[in-house]
């Protein structure tokens, strides 16, 4: 098992101390960067099991760091700490790609629960060609091809770069064509937790996924909105 290394980029010392105190037992190493410059350097220097990024930082902010990391490693799990829900559209936006977020002030217990869920997921992915993944057959749905063992997706034969979460979401949908999922259900199954009030995360990830796999993301034909209920993977695509 690879060691669990967490990078925390947070300029407020009391919050950083509190987070370290509560996450220390969950990981082998937790490194704190107190400003955006150090955060950017550490974040792009190597792989982390998880990067926890405060949005507002002196120097490059959380969004800039997030983008820089995504340019190099689409799979890196990133959890953003934000202070205003107004900022959510940017945090979860198409060009940024945070996997998850918490709004300040947050409960450390909730943070620990999120971190545990993310680390569990990362470790499942790291298991050497897990039997589980090898047993899962690939999926062809219209022009989309999903290879679960390699966690690779192509669209009309062209490779599509997805974050880990976008991949999980797409695979989950594609395994259940025609089935309608409520947002809370998707949070529970794909994110591994079902906190109320975080449905926004689901919408944003679906928008991001659509921008990568739909011919016309404003008229989605693969992941379809079912008004008042949730989303489904079109059975027409299969
Ligand atoms: Ca801050």
Coordinates of N, CA and C and ligand atoms in Angstrom, one line a residue:
X1 N 0.8 -1.2 0.0 CA 0.0 0.0 0.0 C 0.9 1.2 0.0
X2 N 0.6 2.1 -0.9 CA 1.4 3.4 -0.9 C 1.0 4.2 0.3
X3 N 2.0 5.0 0.7 CA 1.7 5.8 1.9 C 0.7 6.9 1.6
X4 N 0.0 7.3 2.6 CA -1.0 8.4 2.4 C -0.4 9.7 2.7
X5 N -0.3 10.6 1.7 CA 0.3 11.9 1.9 C -0.7 12.9 1.5
X6 N -0.9 13.8 2.4 CA -1.9 14.9 2.2 C -1.1 16.3 2.2
X7 N -1.4 17.1 1.2 CA -0.9 18.5 1.2 C -2.1 19.4 1.6
X8 N -1.8 20.2 2.6 CA -2.8 21.2 3.0 C -2.3 22.6 2.6
X9 N -3.0 23.4 1.8 CA -2.6 24.7 1.5 C -3.6 25.7 2.1
X10 N -3.2 26.3 3.2 CA -4.1 27.1 4.0 C -3.2 28.2 4.7
X11 N -3.6 29.5 4.5 CA -2.8 30.5 5.1 C -3.3 30.9 6.6
X12 N -4.5 30.5 6.9 CA -4.9 30.8 8.3 C -4.3 29.7 9.2
X13 N -3.4 30.1 10.1 CA -2.7 29.2 10.9 C -3.6 28.4 11.9
X14 N -4.6 29.0 12.4 CA -5.5 28.3 13.4 C -6.3 27.2 12.7
X15 N -6.7 27.5 11.4 CA -7.4 26.5 10.7 C -6.5 25.3 10.3
X16 N -5.3 25.7 9.8 CA -4.3 24.7 9.4 C -4.0 23.8 10.6
X17 N -3.8 24.3 11.8 CA -3.5 23.5 13.0 C -4.6 22.6 13.3
X18 N -5.8 23.1 13.2 CA -7.0 22.3 13.5 C -7.1 21.1 12.6
X19 N -6.9 21.4 11.3 CA -7.0 20.4 10.3 C -6.0 19.3 10.5
X20 N -4.7 19.7 10.7 CA -3.6 18.8 10.9 C -3.9 17.9 12.1
X21 N -4.4 18.5 13.2 CA -4.8 17.7 14.4 C -5.8 16.6 14.1
X22 N -6.8 16.9 13.3 CA -7.8 15.9 13.0 C -7.5 15.0 11.9
X23 N -6.6 15.3 11.0 CA -6.3 14.4 9.9 C -5.0 13.6 10.1
X24 N -4.3 14.0 11.2 CA -3.0 13.3 11.4 C -3.2 11.8 11.5
X25 N -4.2 11.3 12.1 CA -4.4 9.8 12.3 C -4.8 9.2 11.0
X26 N -5.3 10.0 10.0 CA -5.8 9.4 8.7 C -4.7 9.2 7.7
X27 N -3.5 9.8 8.0 CA -2.5 9.7 6.9 C -1.1 9.5 7.5
X28 N -0.1 9.2 6.6 CA 1.2 9.0 7.1 C 2.0 10.3 7.2
X29 N 1.6 11.3 6.3 CA 2.3 12.5 6.2 C 1.3 13.6 5.9
X30 N 1.4 14.7 6.6 CA 0.6 15.9 6.1 C 1.5 17.1 6.1
X31 N 1.6 17.7 4.9 CA 2.5 18.8 4.7 C 1.6 20.1 4.6
X32 N 2.0 21.1 5.3 CA 1.2 22.4 5.2 C 2.0 23.4 4.5
X33 N 1.3 24.1 3.5 CA 1.9 25.2 2.8 C 1.1 26.4 3.2
X34 N 1.7 27.5 3.7 CA 1.0 28.6 4.2 C 0.7 29.8 3.3
X35 N 1.1 29.6 2.0 CA 0.7 30.6 1.0 C 0.7 30.0 -0.3
X36 N 0.2 30.8 -1.3 CA -0.1 30.2 -2.6 C 1.2 29.8 -3.4
X37 N 2.3 30.5 -3.1 CA 3.6 30.2 -3.8 C 4.1 28.8 -3.4
X38 N 4.1 28.7 -2.1 CA 4.6 27.4 -1.6 C 3.6 26.3 -1.9
X39 N 2.3 26.6 -1.9 CA 1.3 25.7 -2.2 C 1.4 25.2 -3.7
X40 N 1.6 26.1 -4.6 CA 1.8 25.8 -6.0 C 3.0 24.9 -6.2
X41 N 4.1 25.3 -5.5 CA 5.4 24.5 -5.6 C 5.2 23.1 -5.2
X42 N 4.6 22.9 -4.0 CA 4.4 21.6 -3.4 C 3.4 20.8 -4.2
X43 N 2.3 21.4 -4.6 CA 1.2 20.7 -5.3 C 1.7 20.2 -6.7
X44 N 2.6 20.9 -7.3 CA 3.0 20.4 -8.7 C 4.3 19.6 -8.6
X45 N 4.9 19.5 -7.4 CA 6.2 18.8 -7.3 C 6.1 17.3 -7.4
X46 N 5.0 16.8 -6.8 CA 4.8 15.3 -6.8 C 3.3 15.0 -6.6
X47 N 3.1 13.7 -6.7 CA 1.7 13.2 -6.4 C 1.4 13.2 -4.9
X48 N 0.1 13.5 -4.7 CA -0.4 13.5 -3.3 C -1.6 12.6 -3.3
X49 N -1.8 11.9 -2.1 CA -3.1 11.1 -2.0 C -4.3 12.1 -2.1
X50 N -4.0 13.3 -1.6 CA -5.1 14.3 -1.6 C -4.5 15.7 -1.4
X51 N -5.0 16.7 -2.1 CA -4.6 18.1 -1.9 C -5.8 18.8 -1.4
X52 N -5.7 19.4 -0.2 CA -6.7 20.3 0.3 C -6.3 21.7 0.1
X53 N -7.1 22.4 -0.6 CA -6.7 23.8 -1.1 C -7.7 24.8 -0.6
X54 N -7.2 25.8 0.2 CA -8.0 26.9 0.5 C -8.1 27.8 -0.8
X55 N -9.3 28.4 -0.9 CA -9.5 29.2 -2.2 C -8.7 30.5 -2.1
X56 N -8.9 31.2 -1.0 CA -8.2 32.5 -0.9 C -6.9 32.4 -0.2
X57 N -5.9 32.8 -0.9 CA -4.5 32.6 -0.4 C -3.7 33.8 -0.9
X58 N -2.7 34.2 -0.1 CA -1.8 35.2 -0.6 C -0.9 34.5 -1.7
X59 N -0.7 35.3 -2.8 CA 0.0 34.7 -3.9 C -1.0 34.0 -4.8
X60 N -0.6 33.0 -5.6 CA -1.6 32.3 -6.4 C -2.7 31.8 -5.6
X61 N -4.0 31.9 -6.0 CA -5.1 31.4 -5.2 C -5.3 29.9 -5.5
X62 N -6.3 29.4 -4.7 CA -6.7 28.0 -4.9 C -7.0 27.6 -6.3
X63 N -7.7 28.5 -7.0 CA -8.1 28.1 -8.4 C -6.9 28.0 -9.3
X64 N -6.0 28.9 -9.1 CA -4.8 28.9 -10.0 C -4.0 27.6 -9.7
X65 N -3.9 27.2 -8.4 CA -3.2 26.0 -8.1 C -3.9 24.8 -8.6
X66 N -5.2 24.8 -8.5 CA -6.0 23.7 -9.0 C -5.8 23.5 -10.5
X67 N -5.8 24.6 -11.2 CA -5.7 24.5 -12.7 C -4.3 24.0 -13.1
X68 N -3.3 24.5 -12.3 CA -1.9 24.1 -12.6 C -1.7 22.6 -12.4
X69 N -2.3 22.1 -11.3 CA -2.3 20.6 -11.0 C -3.0 19.8 -12.1
X70 N -4.1 20.3 -12.5 CA -5.0 19.6 -13.4 C -4.3 19.5 -14.8
X71 N -3.5 20.5 -15.1 CA -2.8 20.5 -16.4 C -1.8 19.3 -16.4
X72 N -1.3 18.9 -15.3 CA -0.3 17.8 -15.2 C -0.9 16.5 -14.9
X73 N -1.9 16.5 -13.9 CA -2.4 15.2 -13.5 C -3.9 15.3 -13.3
X74 N -4.6 14.8 -14.3 CA -6.1 14.9 -14.2 C -6.6 14.1 -13.1
X75 N -5.9 13.1 -12.6 CA -6.4 12.2 -11.6 C -6.2 12.6 -10.1
X76 N -5.4 13.7 -9.9 CA -5.1 14.1 -8.6 C -6.4 14.5 -7.8
X77 N -6.7 13.9 -6.7 CA -7.9 14.3 -5.9 C -7.7 15.7 -5.3
X78 N -8.6 16.6 -5.4 CA -8.5 17.9 -4.9 C -9.8 18.3 -4.1
X79 N -9.6 18.7 -2.9 CA -10.7 19.2 -2.1 C -10.5 20.7 -1.8
X80 N -11.5 21.5 -2.1 CA -11.3 22.9 -2.0 C -12.1 23.4 -0.7
X81 N -11.5 24.4 0.0 CA -12.1 25.0 1.1 C -12.5 26.4 0.6
X82 N -13.8 26.7 0.7 CA -14.3 28.0 0.2 C -15.0 28.8 1.3
X83 N -15.1 30.1 1.2 CA -15.8 30.8 2.3 C -17.2 31.2 1.9
X84 N -17.4 31.3 0.6 CA -18.7 31.7 0.2 C -19.3 30.8 -0.8
X85 N -20.6 30.5 -0.7 CA -21.2 29.6 -1.6 C -21.3 30.2 -3.0
X86 N -21.2 31.6 -3.0 CA -21.2 32.3 -4.3 C -20.0 31.9 -5.2
X87 N -18.9 31.4 -4.5 CA -17.7 31.1 -5.2 C -17.8 29.7 -5.8
X88 N -18.9 29.0 -5.5 CA -18.9 27.5 -5.9 C -18.8 27.3 -7.4
X89 N -19.5 28.2 -8.1 CA -19.5 28.0 -9.6 C -18.1 28.0 -10.1
X90 N -17.3 28.9 -9.5 CA -15.9 29.0 -10.0 C -15.1 27.8 -9.5
X91 N -15.3 27.4 -8.3 CA -14.6 26.3 -7.7 C -14.8 25.0 -8.5
X92 N -16.1 24.8 -8.8 CA -16.4 23.5 -9.4 C -16.5 23.7 -10.9
X93 N -16.1 24.8 -11.4 CA -16.3 25.2 -12.8 C -15.5 24.3 -13.8
X94 N -15.9 24.5 -15.0 CA -15.4 23.6 -16.1 C -13.9 23.7 -16.2
X95 N -13.3 24.9 -16.0 CA -11.8 25.0 -16.2 C -11.0 24.7 -15.0
X96 N -11.6 24.4 -13.9 CA -10.9 24.3 -12.6 C -10.8 22.8 -12.3
X97 N -11.9 22.2 -11.9 CA -11.9 20.8 -11.7 C -11.5 20.3 -10.3
X98 N -12.0 21.0 -9.2 CA -11.9 20.5 -7.9 C -12.9 19.3 -7.8
X99 N -12.5 18.2 -7.1 CA -13.4 17.1 -7.0 C -14.5 17.3 -6.0
X100 N -14.2 18.1 -5.0 CA -15.1 18.2 -3.9 C -14.8 19.6 -3.2
X101 N -15.7 20.0 -2.3 CA -15.5 21.3 -1.6 C -16.1 21.2 -0.3
X102 N -15.7 22.1 0.6 CA -16.4 22.4 1.9 C -16.4 23.9 2.1
X103 N -17.5 24.4 2.6 CA -17.6 25.8 2.8 C -17.3 26.1 4.3
X104 N -16.5 27.2 4.5 CA -16.1 27.6 5.8 C -17.2 28.4 6.4
X105 N -17.5 28.3 7.7 CA -16.8 27.4 8.6 C -17.3 26.0 8.5
X106 N -16.4 25.0 8.5 CA -16.8 23.6 8.3 C -16.6 22.8 9.6
X107 N -17.2 21.7 9.7 CA -17.0 20.9 10.9 C -15.8 20.0 10.6
X108 N -14.9 19.9 11.5 CA -13.7 19.1 11.3 C -14.1 17.6 11.1
X109 N -15.2 17.2 11.8 CA -15.6 15.8 11.7 C -16.1 15.6 10.2
X110 N -16.8 16.6 9.7 CA -17.2 16.4 8.3 C -16.0 16.4 7.3
X111 N -15.0 17.2 7.6 CA -13.8 17.2 6.8 C -13.2 15.8 6.9
X112 N -13.0 15.3 8.1 CA -12.4 14.0 8.3 C -13.2 12.9 7.5
X113 N -14.5 13.0 7.5 CA -15.3 12.0 6.8 C -15.1 12.1 5.3
X114 N -15.0 13.3 4.8 CA -14.7 13.5 3.4 C -13.4 12.9 3.0
X115 N -12.4 13.3 3.8 CA -11.0 12.8 3.5 C -10.9 11.3 3.6
X116 N -11.6 10.7 4.5 CA -11.6 9.2 4.6 C -12.2 8.6 3.3
X117 N -13.3 9.2 2.9 CA -14.0 8.7 1.7 C -13.1 8.8 0.4
X118 N -12.4 10.0 0.4 CA -11.5 10.2 -0.8 C -10.3 9.2 -0.8
X119 N -9.7 9.1 0.4 CA -8.5 8.2 0.5 C -8.9 6.7 0.2
X120 N -10.1 6.3 0.7 CA -10.6 5.0 0.4 C -10.6 4.7 -1.1
X121 N -11.2 5.7 -1.8 CA -11.4 5.6 -3.2 C -10.0 5.6 -3.9
X122 N -9.1 6.4 -3.5 CA -7.8 6.5 -4.1 C -7.1 5.1 -3.9
X123 N -7.2 4.5 -2.7 CA -6.6 3.3 -2.5 C -7.2 2.1 -3.3
X124 N -8.5 2.2 -3.5 CA -9.1 1.1 -4.3 C -8.5 1.2 -5.7
X125 N -8.3 2.4 -6.2 CA -7.7 2.6 -7.5 C -6.3 2.1 -7.7
X126 N -5.6 2.2 -6.5 CA -4.1 1.9 -6.6 C -3.8 0.4 -6.5
X127 N -4.8 -0.4 -6.0 CA -4.6 -1.8 -5.9 C -4.1 -2.3 -7.3
X128 N -3.1 -3.1 -7.3 CA -2.5 -3.5 -8.6 C -3.5 -4.2 -9.4
X129 N -3.9 -3.6 -10.6 CA -4.8 -4.1 -11.5 C -5.9 -4.9 -10.8
X130 N -6.6 -4.3 -9.9 CA -7.5 -5.0 -9.0 C -8.4 -6.0 -9.7
X131 N -8.6 -7.2 -9.1 CA -9.4 -8.2 -9.7 C -10.8 -7.6 -10.1
X132 N -11.2 -6.8 -9.2 CA -12.5 -6.1 -9.4 C -12.6 -5.4 -10.7
X133 N -11.5 -4.6 -11.0 CA -11.5 -3.8 -12.2 C -11.4 -4.8 -13.4
X134 N -10.5 -5.8 -13.2 CA -10.2 -6.7 -14.4 C -11.5 -7.5 -14.7
X135 N -12.3 -7.7 -13.7 CA -13.6 -8.5 -13.9 C -14.6 -7.6 -14.6
X136 N -14.5 -6.3 -14.4 CA -15.5 -5.5 -15.0 C -15.3 -5.4 -16.5
X137 N -16.3 -5.7 -17.3 CA -16.1 -5.6 -18.7 C -16.2 -4.2 -19.2
X138 N -15.6 -4.0 -20.4 CA -15.6 -2.6 -20.9 C -17.0 -2.3 -21.4
X139 N -17.3 -1.0 -21.7 CA -18.6 -0.6 -22.1 C -18.5 0.2 -23.4
X140 N -19.3 -0.2 -24.3 CA -19.4 0.6 -25.5 C -20.8 1.2 -25.6
X141 N -20.9 2.5 -25.5 CA -22.3 3.2 -25.6 C -22.2 4.2 -26.7
X142 N -22.8 3.9 -27.8 CA -22.7 4.8 -28.9 C -21.3 5.0 -29.3
X143 N -20.8 6.3 -29.3 CA -19.4 6.5 -29.7 C -18.5 6.5 -28.5
X144 N -19.0 6.3 -27.3 CA -18.2 6.3 -26.1 C -17.7 4.9 -25.8
X145 N -16.4 4.7 -25.5 CA -15.9 3.5 -25.1 C -15.2 3.6 -23.7
X146 N -15.6 2.8 -22.8 CA -15.0 2.9 -21.4 C -14.3 1.6 -21.1
X147 N -13.0 1.8 -20.7 CA -12.2 0.7 -20.3 C -11.9 0.8 -18.8
X148 N -12.6 0.0 -18.0 CA -12.5 0.2 -16.5 C -11.2 -0.2 -16.0
X149 N -10.5 -1.3 -16.6 CA -9.3 -1.7 -16.1 C -8.2 -0.6 -16.2
X150 N -8.2 0.0 -17.4 CA -7.2 1.1 -17.6 C -7.7 2.5 -17.2
X151 N -9.0 2.5 -16.8 CA -9.7 3.8 -16.5 C -9.5 4.8 -17.6
X152 N -9.8 4.3 -18.8 CA -9.6 5.1 -20.0 C -10.9 5.2 -20.8
X153 N -11.1 6.4 -21.3 CA -12.4 6.6 -22.1 C -12.0 7.2 -23.5
X154 N -12.6 6.7 -24.5 CA -12.5 7.3 -25.8 C -13.8 7.7 -26.4
X155 N -13.8 8.7 -27.2 CA -15.0 9.2 -27.9 C -14.7 9.2 -29.3
X156 N -15.4 8.4 -30.1 CA -15.1 8.2 -31.5 C -13.6 7.9 -31.7
X157 N -13.1 7.0 -30.8 CA -11.7 6.6 -30.9 C -10.6 7.6 -30.4
X158 N -11.1 8.7 -30.0 CA -10.1 9.7 -29.5 C -10.2 9.8 -27.9
X159 N -9.0 9.7 -27.3 CA -8.9 9.7 -25.9 C -9.5 10.9 -25.2
X160 N -10.3 10.7 -24.1 CA -10.9 11.8 -23.4 C -10.2 11.9 -22.0
X161 N -9.7 13.1 -21.7 CA -9.1 13.3 -20.4 C -10.2 13.6 -19.3
X162 N -10.4 12.6 -18.4 CA -11.3 12.8 -17.3 C -10.6 12.8 -16.0
X163 N -11.2 13.6 -15.0 CA -10.6 13.4 -13.7 C -11.2 12.1 -13.1
X164 N -10.6 11.7 -12.0 CA -11.0 10.4 -11.4 C -12.5 10.4 -11.1
X165 N -13.0 11.5 -10.6 CA -14.4 11.6 -10.2 C -15.3 11.6 -11.5
X166 N -14.9 12.3 -12.5 CA -15.6 12.3 -13.8 C -15.7 10.9 -14.3
X167 N -14.6 10.2 -14.3 CA -14.6 8.8 -14.8 C -15.6 8.0 -14.0
X168 N -15.5 8.0 -12.6 CA -16.4 7.2 -11.8 C -17.9 7.5 -12.1
X169 N -18.1 8.8 -12.3 CA -19.5 9.2 -12.6 C -20.0 8.7 -13.9
X170 N -19.1 8.8 -14.9 CA -19.5 8.3 -16.3 C -19.7 6.8 -16.2
X171 N -18.8 6.1 -15.6 CA -18.9 4.6 -15.5 C -20.1 4.2 -14.8
X172 N -20.4 4.9 -13.7 CA -21.6 4.6 -12.9 C -22.9 4.7 -13.8
X173 N -23.0 5.8 -14.5 CA -24.1 6.0 -15.4 C -24.2 5.0 -16.4
X174 N -23.0 4.7 -17.1 CA -23.0 3.8 -18.2 C -23.4 2.4 -17.8
X175 N -23.1 2.0 -16.6 CA -23.5 0.7 -16.1 C -25.0 0.6 -15.8
X176 N -25.7 1.7 -15.8 CA -27.1 1.7 -15.5 C -27.9 2.5 -16.5
X177 N -27.8 2.2 -17.8 CA -28.5 3.0 -18.8 C -30.0 3.0 -18.6
X178 N -30.5 4.2 -18.7 CA -31.9 4.4 -18.6 C -32.4 4.6 -17.2
X179 N -31.6 4.3 -16.2 CA -32.0 4.4 -14.8 C -31.8 5.8 -14.4
X180 N -32.8 6.4 -13.7 CA -32.7 7.8 -13.3 C -32.1 7.8 -11.8
X181 N -31.1 8.7 -11.7 CA -30.5 8.8 -10.4 C -30.7 10.2 -9.8
X182 N -31.2 10.3 -8.6 CA -31.3 11.5 -7.9 C -29.9 12.0 -7.5
X183 N -29.7 13.3 -7.3 CA -28.4 13.9 -7.0 C -27.9 13.3 -5.7
X184 N -28.7 13.1 -4.7 CA -28.3 12.6 -3.4 C -27.8 11.2 -3.6
X185 N -28.4 10.5 -4.5 CA -28.0 9.1 -4.7 C -26.6 9.0 -5.4
X186 N -26.4 9.9 -6.3 CA -25.1 10.0 -7.0 C -24.0 10.4 -6.0
X187 N -24.3 11.3 -5.1 CA -23.3 11.7 -4.1 C -23.0 10.5 -3.2
X188 N -24.0 9.7 -2.9 CA -23.8 8.6 -2.0 C -23.0 7.5 -2.7
X189 N -23.3 7.3 -4.0 CA -22.6 6.1 -4.7 C -21.3 6.5 -5.3
X190 N -21.2 7.7 -5.8 CA -19.9 8.1 -6.5 C -19.0 8.8 -5.6
X191 N -19.5 9.6 -4.7 CA -18.6 10.4 -3.8 C -18.4 9.6 -2.5
X192 N -19.3 8.7 -2.2 CA -19.1 7.9 -1.0 C -19.7 8.6 0.3
X193 N -20.4 9.7 0.1 CA -21.1 10.3 1.2 C -22.4 10.9 0.7
X194 N -23.3 11.1 1.6 CA -24.6 11.7 1.2 C -25.0 13.0 1.9
X195 N -24.0 13.9 2.1 CA -24.3 15.1 2.8 C -25.3 16.0 2.1
X196 N -26.3 16.4 2.8 CA -27.3 17.3 2.2 C -26.7 18.7 1.9
X197 N -27.1 19.3 0.9 CA -26.6 20.6 0.6 C -25.5 20.6 -0.4
X198 N -25.0 19.4 -0.7 CA -23.8 19.3 -1.6 C -24.2 18.8 -3.0
X199 N -25.5 18.9 -3.3 CA -26.0 18.5 -4.6 C -25.4 19.3 -5.8
X200 N -25.0 20.5 -5.4 CA -24.3 21.4 -6.4 C -23.1 20.7 -7.0
X201 N -22.4 20.0 -6.2 CA -21.2 19.3 -6.6 C -21.6 18.4 -7.8
X202 N -22.7 17.7 -7.7 CA -23.1 16.7 -8.7 C -23.4 17.5 -10.0
X203 N -24.2 18.6 -9.9 CA -24.5 19.4 -11.1 C -23.2 19.8 -11.9
X204 N -22.3 20.3 -11.1 CA -21.1 20.8 -11.7 C -20.3 19.8 -12.4
X205 N -20.2 18.6 -11.7 CA -19.4 17.5 -12.4 C -20.1 17.0 -13.6
X206 N -21.4 17.0 -13.6 CA -22.1 16.6 -14.8 C -21.9 17.6 -15.9
X207 N -21.9 18.9 -15.6 CA -21.6 19.8 -16.6 C -20.2 19.7 -17.2
X208 N -19.3 19.4 -16.3 CA -17.9 19.2 -16.8 C -17.8 17.9 -17.7
X209 N -18.5 16.9 -17.2 CA -18.5 15.6 -18.0 C -19.1 15.9 -19.4
X210 N -20.2 16.6 -19.4 CA -20.9 16.9 -20.6 C -20.0 17.6 -21.6
X211 N -19.3 18.6 -21.0 CA -18.4 19.4 -21.9 C -17.4 18.6 -22.6
X212 N -17.1 17.4 -22.0 CA -16.0 16.5 -22.6 C -16.6 15.4 -23.5
X213 N -17.8 15.0 -23.2 CA -18.3 13.8 -24.0 C -19.5 14.1 -24.9
X214 N -20.2 15.2 -24.7 CA -21.4 15.5 -25.5 C -21.0 16.3 -26.8
X215 N -21.7 15.9 -27.9 CA -21.4 16.7 -29.1 C -21.8 18.1 -28.9
X216 N -23.0 18.4 -28.3 CA -23.4 19.7 -28.0 C -23.8 19.8 -26.5
X217 N -22.9 20.2 -25.6 CA -23.2 20.1 -24.2 C -24.4 20.9 -23.8
X218 N -24.9 21.9 -24.6 CA -26.1 22.6 -24.2 C -27.4 21.8 -24.6
X219 N -27.2 20.7 -25.4 CA -28.3 19.8 -25.7 C -27.8 18.4 -25.5
X220 N -27.6 18.0 -24.2 CA -27.0 16.7 -23.9 C -27.9 15.5 -24.4
X221 N -27.2 14.6 -25.0 CA -27.9 13.4 -25.5 C -27.4 12.1 -24.8
X222 N -26.3 12.2 -24.0 CA -25.7 11.1 -23.4 C -26.2 11.0 -21.9
X223 N -25.8 12.1 -21.2 CA -26.3 12.2 -19.8 C -27.5 13.2 -19.8
X224 N -28.7 12.7 -19.6 CA -29.9 13.5 -19.8 C -30.4 14.0 -18.5
X225 N -30.9 15.2 -18.4 CA -31.5 15.7 -17.2 C -33.0 15.2 -17.2
X226 N -33.4 14.7 -16.1 CA -34.8 14.3 -15.9 C -35.3 15.4 -14.9
X227 N -36.1 16.3 -15.4 CA -36.5 17.5 -14.6 C -37.2 17.1 -13.4
X228 N -36.7 17.7 -12.3 CA -37.4 17.5 -11.0 C -36.9 16.2 -10.3
X229 N -36.1 15.4 -11.0 CA -35.7 14.2 -10.4 C -34.2 14.1 -10.3
X230 N -33.5 14.1 -11.5 CA -32.1 13.9 -11.5 C -31.5 13.7 -12.9
X231 N -30.7 12.7 -13.1 CA -30.1 12.5 -14.4 C -30.1 11.0 -14.7
X232 N -30.1 10.8 -16.0 CA -29.9 9.4 -16.5 C -29.0 9.3 -17.7
X233 N -28.4 8.1 -17.9 CA -27.6 7.8 -19.0 C -28.6 7.4 -20.1
X234 N -28.6 8.0 -21.2 CA -29.6 7.8 -22.2 C -29.5 6.3 -22.7
X235 N -30.6 5.6 -22.7 CA -30.6 4.2 -23.2 C -30.4 4.2 -24.8
X236 N -30.7 5.4 -25.4 CA -30.4 5.5 -26.8 C -29.0 5.4 -27.2
X237 N -28.1 5.7 -26.2 CA -26.7 5.8 -26.5 C -26.1 4.4 -26.5
X238 N -26.8 3.4 -26.0 CA -26.2 2.1 -25.9 C -26.4 1.3 -27.1
Ligands
LIG1 CA1 -7.4 31.9 3.2

